[in-house]
Amino acid sequence: KIKIVTIGGGSSYTPELVEGLIKRKNEIDIGELWLVDIQEGKEKLEIVGAMVKRMVKAAGLDWKVNLTVDRREALPGADYVTTQFRVGSLNARIRDERIPLSHGMIGQETNGAGGIFKAFRTIPVILDIIKDMKELCPNAWLVNFTNPSGMVTEAVIKYGKWEKTVGLCNVPIRYEKMSYEVMGLDEANQELYFKFAGLNHFHWHRVWNRKGEEVTKYLIEEIYKPENKGKYVGMKNIKDIPFNYEQIADLGMLPCSYHRYYYITDEMLKDELKEYSNHETRGEQVKKTEAELFELYKDPQLDYKPEQLSKRGGAYYSDVACEVICSIQNDKRVNMVVSTVNNGTIIDLPYDCVVEVSSMITSHGPEPINWGSFEAGIRGPLQLQKSFEQCTVEAAVTGDYGKALQAFTMNPLILKGKITKDLLNEMLIANKAYLPQF
Ligand code: NAD
Ligand code: G6P
Ligand code: MN
Ligand code: MN
């Protein structure tokens, strides 16, 4: 029987994860499920934990569901450790959004200065988790969902030296579903073939049909032509503000929602500033949704995932996380998009860096599918983004101020000059409690 440990168990997403595990009960034979949180998250953990126990019971399963605020109690002998924690809670996210915005820059959970600070807060914690795993569950797979997922995965593999790591995100599956919708094809029959390459929240993809025809260009036209605005809905957490169509057409590949921050920064910033003047960043909206969700989870009758969870950006995350576990456990060799070591898959990037690419998920982990090289229009931004990520991870590990300033200077969403340093200093002070390395 399998033992799964979920760190950040008090997350409002946990019922989604558990629903995914229940759906796959015939493929993964779970003995124990441990939900781990910290003292500050204990109340959330208990509410979610009780709800999870009801879900498991309603499904007629005998899994032992355990709750703890001591991860060392949970980890011994784990087969899979999944991570979905948020250091500093939503309050830290709101500061990541508001401080850059107050200086006229994009404020976002995983991009720009906000994304950098989320990495700075998270990486020391994940490296401590790895230390405990080395001692207590040396054979476990780490399935990381914690953002910024790509950089966290790179830190774990490169600095934590934990090779059995898979980094995840729900953006690719969201785009796969959208392609089926556009093409009017049945997802269950896997009529389409997808090939993704790039980095987490910074990838592009191509699509083919069963006849071997590439349908990428058709999808670009259907989704992004100005006259089709609003026809298809992307990620819940990012406004579908139109790209400059001719530029997307020139890419010849489908972008991801997050490229909006880079390709149409002006529109995204203006939109954020408008929301900000209404005193609502995304983090603040999420806080309200979370409060609603926890009220529902408290209901002793509720034993299934409520509809309201779909207001969160992470829809389908459980399908990704649970399918990866299933595919490793049963050597299913399913084709999925994950963050994993490049190993020459994208020849424009270093061999040892982490990339987010279509991979075959085997019992020995992801085998990335060869991509090759990108054309200049993508290669340039991609190489910059990877180099930026590497500087950020190095700064997060060492606490080196110059390296942190380098990362800030490289990031396309951060203004350059004295303001770069002012912003870094302001955010270092605001995050002091969560940055032991600086
Ligand atoms: P959340 O604020 O509900 O945090 C989840 C839990 O983590 C909280 O209960 C909190 O107490 C706990 N926590 C904080 N520090 C911890 C620590 N050191 N050890 C254990 N638990 C700790 O967050 P959320 O909105 O549910 O998101 C959780 C994480 O998942 C975030 O990092 C978010 O960015 C990420 N996420 C990733 C994707 C993806 O595509 N990869 C999608 C959605 C969410
Ligand atoms: C998407 C991204 C996640 C991100 C989430 C934010 O799902 O893939 O990485 O964490 O959106 O959603 P939220 O509801 O928290 O704004
Ligand atoms: Mn200021
Ligand atoms: Mn993501």
PDB file of N, CA, C and O and ligand atoms in Angstrom, residues 13 93 109 147 169-171 201 235 237 258 282 286 312-314, ligand 2:
ATOM      1  N   TYR A  13      -7.156  23.773  -2.026  1.00  0.00           N
ATOM      2  CA  TYR A  13      -7.098  22.850  -3.174  1.00  0.00           C
ATOM      3  C   TYR A  13      -7.092  21.381  -2.747  1.00  0.00           C
ATOM      4  O   TYR A  13      -7.261  20.489  -3.592  1.00  0.00           O
ATOM      5  N   ARG A  93       1.545  37.124  -0.635  1.00  0.00           N
ATOM      6  CA  ARG A  93       1.215  37.255  -2.055  1.00  0.00           C
ATOM      7  C   ARG A  93       0.693  38.661  -2.353  1.00  0.00           C
ATOM      8  O   ARG A  93       1.057  39.270  -3.353  1.00  0.00           O
ATOM      9  N   GLU A 109       1.836  36.927  -8.865  1.00  0.00           N
ATOM     10  CA  GLU A 109       2.272  35.833  -8.001  1.00  0.00           C
ATOM     11  C   GLU A 109       3.555  35.138  -8.456  1.00  0.00           C
ATOM     12  O   GLU A 109       4.399  34.808  -7.631  1.00  0.00           O
ATOM     13  N   ASN A 147       4.554  27.142  -6.138  1.00  0.00           N
ATOM     14  CA  ASN A 147       5.099  28.147  -7.042  1.00  0.00           C
ATOM     15  C   ASN A 147       6.234  28.943  -6.414  1.00  0.00           C
ATOM     16  O   ASN A 147       6.314  29.021  -5.195  1.00  0.00           O
ATOM     17  N   CYS A 169       2.254  21.981 -13.131  1.00  0.00           N
ATOM     18  CA  CYS A 169       1.441  23.172 -13.350  1.00  0.00           C
ATOM     19  C   CYS A 169       0.195  22.737 -14.116  1.00  0.00           C
ATOM     20  O   CYS A 169       0.241  21.785 -14.891  1.00  0.00           O
ATOM     21  N   ASN A 170      -0.898  23.458 -13.911  1.00  0.00           N
ATOM     22  CA  ASN A 170      -2.136  23.089 -14.601  1.00  0.00           C
ATOM     23  C   ASN A 170      -2.364  23.867 -15.895  1.00  0.00           C
ATOM     24  O   ASN A 170      -3.365  23.657 -16.563  1.00  0.00           O
ATOM     25  N   VAL A 171      -1.451  24.781 -16.250  1.00  0.00           N
ATOM     26  CA  VAL A 171      -1.664  25.573 -17.468  1.00  0.00           C
ATOM     27  C   VAL A 171      -1.688  24.687 -18.730  1.00  0.00           C
ATOM     28  O   VAL A 171      -2.607  24.803 -19.549  1.00  0.00           O
ATOM     29  N   HIS A 201       5.147  28.463 -16.808  1.00  0.00           N
ATOM     30  CA  HIS A 201       4.468  29.745 -17.088  1.00  0.00           C
ATOM     31  C   HIS A 201       5.193  30.526 -18.187  1.00  0.00           C
ATOM     32  O   HIS A 201       5.077  31.755 -18.269  1.00  0.00           O
ATOM     33  N   MET A 235      -7.065  30.979 -18.480  1.00  0.00           N
ATOM     34  CA  MET A 235      -6.903  30.770 -17.047  1.00  0.00           C
ATOM     35  C   MET A 235      -7.785  31.735 -16.256  1.00  0.00           C
ATOM     36  O   MET A 235      -7.882  32.908 -16.597  1.00  0.00           O
ATOM     37  N   ASN A 237      -7.228  33.079 -13.468  1.00  0.00           N
ATOM     38  CA  ASN A 237      -6.499  34.105 -12.722  1.00  0.00           C
ATOM     39  C   ASN A 237      -5.850  35.162 -13.613  1.00  0.00           C
ATOM     40  O   ASN A 237      -5.222  36.084 -13.114  1.00  0.00           O
ATOM     41  N   TYR A 258       0.406  33.403 -19.451  1.00  0.00           N
ATOM     42  CA  TYR A 258       1.376  34.243 -18.748  1.00  0.00           C
ATOM     43  C   TYR A 258       2.235  35.080 -19.692  1.00  0.00           C
ATOM     44  O   TYR A 258       2.838  36.070 -19.264  1.00  0.00           O
ATOM     45  N   ARG A 282      -5.390  40.236  -7.304  1.00  0.00           N
ATOM     46  CA  ARG A 282      -5.849  38.843  -7.413  1.00  0.00           C
ATOM     47  C   ARG A 282      -5.783  38.149  -6.040  1.00  0.00           C
ATOM     48  O   ARG A 282      -6.690  37.424  -5.661  1.00  0.00           O
ATOM     49  N   VAL A 286      -8.755  36.216  -4.178  1.00  0.00           N
ATOM     50  CA  VAL A 286      -8.608  34.817  -3.766  1.00  0.00           C
ATOM     51  C   VAL A 286      -8.917  34.658  -2.272  1.00  0.00           C
ATOM     52  O   VAL A 286      -9.512  33.665  -1.852  1.00  0.00           O
ATOM     53  N   ARG A 312     -10.918  29.320  -8.595  1.00  0.00           N
ATOM     54  CA  ARG A 312      -9.470  29.424  -8.446  1.00  0.00           C
ATOM     55  C   ARG A 312      -8.778  29.085  -9.764  1.00  0.00           C
ATOM     56  O   ARG A 312      -9.303  28.330 -10.584  1.00  0.00           O
ATOM     57  N   GLY A 313      -7.571  29.639  -9.932  1.00  0.00           N
ATOM     58  CA  GLY A 313      -6.820  29.403 -11.165  1.00  0.00           C
ATOM     59  C   GLY A 313      -6.331  27.972 -11.316  1.00  0.00           C
ATOM     60  O   GLY A 313      -5.947  27.549 -12.397  1.00  0.00           O
ATOM     61  N   GLY A 314      -6.345  27.207 -10.232  1.00  0.00           N
ATOM     62  CA  GLY A 314      -5.704  25.893 -10.261  1.00  0.00           C
ATOM     63  C   GLY A 314      -6.576  24.740 -10.728  1.00  0.00           C
ATOM     64  O   GLY A 314      -6.226  23.583 -10.502  1.00  0.00           O
TER      65      GLY A 314
HETATM   66  C1  G6P B   2      -2.828  28.880 -12.342  1.00  0.00           C
HETATM   67  C2  G6P B   2      -1.356  28.659 -12.317  1.00  0.00           C
HETATM   68  C3  G6P B   2      -0.876  28.479 -10.923  1.00  0.00           C
HETATM   69  C4  G6P B   2      -1.307  29.612 -10.053  1.00  0.00           C
HETATM   70  C5  G6P B   2      -2.803  29.756 -10.121  1.00  0.00           C
HETATM   71  C6  G6P B   2      -3.266  30.990  -9.371  1.00  0.00           C
HETATM   72  O1  G6P B   2      -3.468  27.714 -12.018  1.00  0.00           O
HETATM   73  O2  G6P B   2      -0.979  27.529 -13.054  1.00  0.00           O
HETATM   74  O3  G6P B   2       0.499  28.301 -10.930  1.00  0.00           O
HETATM   75  O4  G6P B   2      -0.927  29.389  -8.726  1.00  0.00           O
HETATM   76  O5  G6P B   2      -3.245  29.865 -11.420  1.00  0.00           O
HETATM   77  O6  G6P B   2      -4.613  30.883  -9.121  1.00  0.00           O
HETATM   78  P1  G6P B   2      -5.297  31.779  -8.006  1.00  0.00           P
HETATM   79  O7  G6P B   2      -6.707  31.355  -7.997  1.00  0.00           O
HETATM   80  O8  G6P B   2      -4.542  31.519  -6.740  1.00  0.00           O
HETATM   81  O9  G6P B   2      -5.085  33.199  -8.481  1.00  0.00           O
END
